Coordinates of C-alpha atoms in Angstrom, one line a residue:
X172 CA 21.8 -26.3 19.5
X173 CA 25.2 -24.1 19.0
X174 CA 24.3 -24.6 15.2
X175 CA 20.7 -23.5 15.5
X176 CA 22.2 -20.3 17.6
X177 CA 24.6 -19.4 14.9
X178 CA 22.2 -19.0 12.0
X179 CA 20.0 -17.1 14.0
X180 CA 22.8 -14.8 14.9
X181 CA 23.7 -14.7 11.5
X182 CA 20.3 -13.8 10.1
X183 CA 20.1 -11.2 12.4
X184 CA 23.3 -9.6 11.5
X185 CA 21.6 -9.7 8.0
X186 CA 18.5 -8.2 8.6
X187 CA 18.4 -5.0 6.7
X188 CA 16.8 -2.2 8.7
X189 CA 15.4 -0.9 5.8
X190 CA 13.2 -3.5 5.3
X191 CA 12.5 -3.7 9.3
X192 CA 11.3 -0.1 9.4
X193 CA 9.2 -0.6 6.4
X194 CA 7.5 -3.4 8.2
X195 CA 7.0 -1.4 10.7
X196 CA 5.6 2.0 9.4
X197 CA 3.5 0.1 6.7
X198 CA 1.8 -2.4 9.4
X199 CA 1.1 1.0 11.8
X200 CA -0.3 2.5 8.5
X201 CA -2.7 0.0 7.9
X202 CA -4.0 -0.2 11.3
X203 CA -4.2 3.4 11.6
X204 CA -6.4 3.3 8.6
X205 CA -8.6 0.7 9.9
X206 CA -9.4 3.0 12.6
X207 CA -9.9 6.0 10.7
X208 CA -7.3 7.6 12.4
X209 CA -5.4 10.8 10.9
X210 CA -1.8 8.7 12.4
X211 CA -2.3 6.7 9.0
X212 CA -1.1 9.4 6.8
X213 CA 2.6 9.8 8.8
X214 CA 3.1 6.8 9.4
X215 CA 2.6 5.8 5.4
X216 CA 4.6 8.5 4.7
X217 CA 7.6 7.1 7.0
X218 CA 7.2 3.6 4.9
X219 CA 7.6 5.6 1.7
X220 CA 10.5 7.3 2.6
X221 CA 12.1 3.9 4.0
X222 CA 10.7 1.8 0.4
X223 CA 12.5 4.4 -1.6
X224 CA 15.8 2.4 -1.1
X225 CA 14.5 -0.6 -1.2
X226 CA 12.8 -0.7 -4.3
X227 CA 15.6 1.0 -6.0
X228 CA 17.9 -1.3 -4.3
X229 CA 16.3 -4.6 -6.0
X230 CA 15.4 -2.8 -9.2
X231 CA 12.0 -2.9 -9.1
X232 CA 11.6 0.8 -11.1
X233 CA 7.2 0.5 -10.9
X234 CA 7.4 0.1 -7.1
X235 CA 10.2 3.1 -6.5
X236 CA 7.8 5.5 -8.9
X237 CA 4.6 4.2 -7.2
X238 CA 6.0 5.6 -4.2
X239 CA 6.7 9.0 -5.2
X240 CA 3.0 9.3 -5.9
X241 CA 2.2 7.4 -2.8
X242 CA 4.2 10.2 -1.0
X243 CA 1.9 12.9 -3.2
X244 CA -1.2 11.3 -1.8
X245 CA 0.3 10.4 1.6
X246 CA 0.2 14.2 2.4
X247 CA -3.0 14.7 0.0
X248 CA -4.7 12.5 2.0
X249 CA -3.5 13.8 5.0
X250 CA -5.0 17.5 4.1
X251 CA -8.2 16.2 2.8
X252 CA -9.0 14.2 5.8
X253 CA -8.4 17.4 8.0
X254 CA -9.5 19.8 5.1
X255 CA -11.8 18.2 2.9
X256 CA -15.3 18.1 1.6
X257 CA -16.6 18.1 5.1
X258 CA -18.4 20.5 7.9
X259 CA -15.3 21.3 10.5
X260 CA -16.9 19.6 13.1
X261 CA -17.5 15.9 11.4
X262 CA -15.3 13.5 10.3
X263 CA -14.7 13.0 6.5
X264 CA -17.7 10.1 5.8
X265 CA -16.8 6.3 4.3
X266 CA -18.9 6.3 0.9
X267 CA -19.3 4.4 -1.5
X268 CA -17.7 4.9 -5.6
X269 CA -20.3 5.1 -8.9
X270 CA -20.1 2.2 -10.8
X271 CA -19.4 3.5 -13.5
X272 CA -16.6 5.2 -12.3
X273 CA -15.5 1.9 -10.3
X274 CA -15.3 0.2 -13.9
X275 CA -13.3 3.2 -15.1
X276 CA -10.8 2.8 -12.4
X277 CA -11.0 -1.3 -13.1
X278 CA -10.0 -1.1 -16.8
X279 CA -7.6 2.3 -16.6
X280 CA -5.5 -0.2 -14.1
X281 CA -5.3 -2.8 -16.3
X282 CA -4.5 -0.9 -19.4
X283 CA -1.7 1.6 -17.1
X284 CA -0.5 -2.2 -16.4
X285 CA 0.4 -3.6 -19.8
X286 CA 1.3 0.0 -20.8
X287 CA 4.2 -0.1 -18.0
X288 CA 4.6 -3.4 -18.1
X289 CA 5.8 -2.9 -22.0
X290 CA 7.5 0.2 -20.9
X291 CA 9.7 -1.6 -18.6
X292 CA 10.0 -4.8 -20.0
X293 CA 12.5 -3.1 -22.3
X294 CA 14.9 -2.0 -19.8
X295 CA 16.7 -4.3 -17.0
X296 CA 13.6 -4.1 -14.7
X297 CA 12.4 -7.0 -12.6
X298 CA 9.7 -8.9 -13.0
X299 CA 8.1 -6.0 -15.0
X300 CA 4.8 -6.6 -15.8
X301 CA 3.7 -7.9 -12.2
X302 CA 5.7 -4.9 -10.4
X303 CA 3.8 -2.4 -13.2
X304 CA 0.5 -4.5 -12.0
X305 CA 0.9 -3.4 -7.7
X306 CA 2.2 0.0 -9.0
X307 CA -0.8 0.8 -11.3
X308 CA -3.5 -0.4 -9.0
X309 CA -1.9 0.8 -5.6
X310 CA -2.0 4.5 -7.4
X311 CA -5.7 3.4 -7.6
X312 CA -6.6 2.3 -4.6
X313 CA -4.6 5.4 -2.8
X314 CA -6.7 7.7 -4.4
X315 CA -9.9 6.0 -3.3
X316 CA -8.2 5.7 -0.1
X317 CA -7.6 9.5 0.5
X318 CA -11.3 10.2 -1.0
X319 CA -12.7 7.9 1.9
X320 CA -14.3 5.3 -0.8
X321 CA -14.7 1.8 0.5
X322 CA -14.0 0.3 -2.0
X323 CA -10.5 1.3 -1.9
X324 CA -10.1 -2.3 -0.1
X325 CA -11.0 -4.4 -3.2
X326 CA -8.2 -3.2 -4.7
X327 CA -5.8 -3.0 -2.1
X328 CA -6.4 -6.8 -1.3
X329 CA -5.5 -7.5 -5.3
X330 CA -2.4 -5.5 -4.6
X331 CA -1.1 -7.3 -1.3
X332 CA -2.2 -11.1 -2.8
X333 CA 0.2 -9.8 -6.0
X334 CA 2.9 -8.0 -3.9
X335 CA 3.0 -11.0 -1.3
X336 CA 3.9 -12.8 -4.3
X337 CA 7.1 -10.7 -5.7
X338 CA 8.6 -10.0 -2.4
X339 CA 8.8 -13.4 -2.0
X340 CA 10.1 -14.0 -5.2
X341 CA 12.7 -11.3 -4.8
X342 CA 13.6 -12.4 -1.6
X343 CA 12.9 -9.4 0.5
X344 CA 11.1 -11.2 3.0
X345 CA 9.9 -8.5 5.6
X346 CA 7.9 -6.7 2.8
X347 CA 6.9 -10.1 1.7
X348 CA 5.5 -10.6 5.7
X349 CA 4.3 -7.2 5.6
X350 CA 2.2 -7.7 2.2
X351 CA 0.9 -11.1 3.9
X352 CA -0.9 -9.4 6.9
X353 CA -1.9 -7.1 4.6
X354 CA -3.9 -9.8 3.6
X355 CA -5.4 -10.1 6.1
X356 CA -5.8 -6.6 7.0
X357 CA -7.6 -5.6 3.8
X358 CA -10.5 -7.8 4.6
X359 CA -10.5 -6.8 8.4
X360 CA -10.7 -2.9 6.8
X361 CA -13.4 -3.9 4.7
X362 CA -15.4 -4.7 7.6
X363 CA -14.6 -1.9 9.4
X364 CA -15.3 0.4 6.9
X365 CA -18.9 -1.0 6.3
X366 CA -19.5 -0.8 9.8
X367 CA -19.1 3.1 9.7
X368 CA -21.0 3.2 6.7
X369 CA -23.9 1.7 8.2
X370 CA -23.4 3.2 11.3
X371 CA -23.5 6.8 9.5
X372 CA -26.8 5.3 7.9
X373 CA -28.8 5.0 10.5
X374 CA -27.7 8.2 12.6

């Protein structure tokens, strides 16, 4: 029993409260989004600022420059969901992304993938063509994200079932947590998402 009490004290003393607030911010993120709530947008923006030093911490270069564009959209998103294409008295509506543009976005995130992937394969990057792969297609699904497109949780799901993966690998096991509900979360959002959609339908 003393034994059992002195790892957990020691893993404690290890936790690095970087990685803590990240779990944090990025699961009150997500759950503000769900909801359609304008909280999403500060909150994401507090897990950026926190995953700056841990992505340049372990090396991972993809998921440090992701986040500079996640803090671009962060506050784009932010202004168009108060601003946007919208009458001042309605919310911005969930709709739905061409096809044809879907498939643009599809094949643009593979090829930004490889092309990265290359890119950084050459330096001392980590595991660079599956950290180019959640950089390239969380740049994707933030933009459909801050247009209100619903199908901005297709790719987010690809993202966290990838991400889950590499944190794990890396050993930074809070993200690693964080990217496992966000799992779950993705599908939940889905589902939420369609409901306003066919909610906004038949009004």
């Amino acid at each position: 029993m003393h034994e059992i009490l002195e790892q957990t004290v020691q893993y404690l003393t290890n936790i690095n409260p970087y990685e803590a607030a990240g779990l944090i911010f990025g699961l009150l993120a997500v759950v503000f989004l769900i909801r359609e709530n304008i909280w999403t947008w500060p909150a994401g923006i507090a897990y950026v600022l926190v995953s700056f030093v841990i992505f340049w911490q372990e090396k991972l270069y993809a998921d440090f420059a992701l986040h500079v564009f996640f803090l671009a959209l962060n506050i784009y998103g932010w202004w168009y969901w108060v601003h946007g294409d919208k009458d001042k008295e309605e919310e911005v509506p969930v709709t739905n992304t061409p096809a044809s543009l879907l498939l643009l976005f599809i094949v643009a995130s593979f090829a930004g993938t490889f092309l990265i992937g290359y890119l950084l394969s050459r330096t001392d990057a980590s595991l660079p063509y599956w950290d180019s792969a959640t950089t390239v297609f969380s740049i994707t699904a933030m933009w459909l994200t801050a247009r209100k497109k619903i199908e901005n949780w297709y790719f987010w799901f690809f993202v966290d079932v990838v991400a889950t993966g590499v944190y794990f690998y890396k050993d930074i096991y809070f993200y690693a947590i964080l990217y496992l509900i966000y799992i779950g979360l993705a599908i939940s959002g889905y589902l939420a998402w369609k409901k306003t959609m066919n909610n906004q339908a038949g009004s």
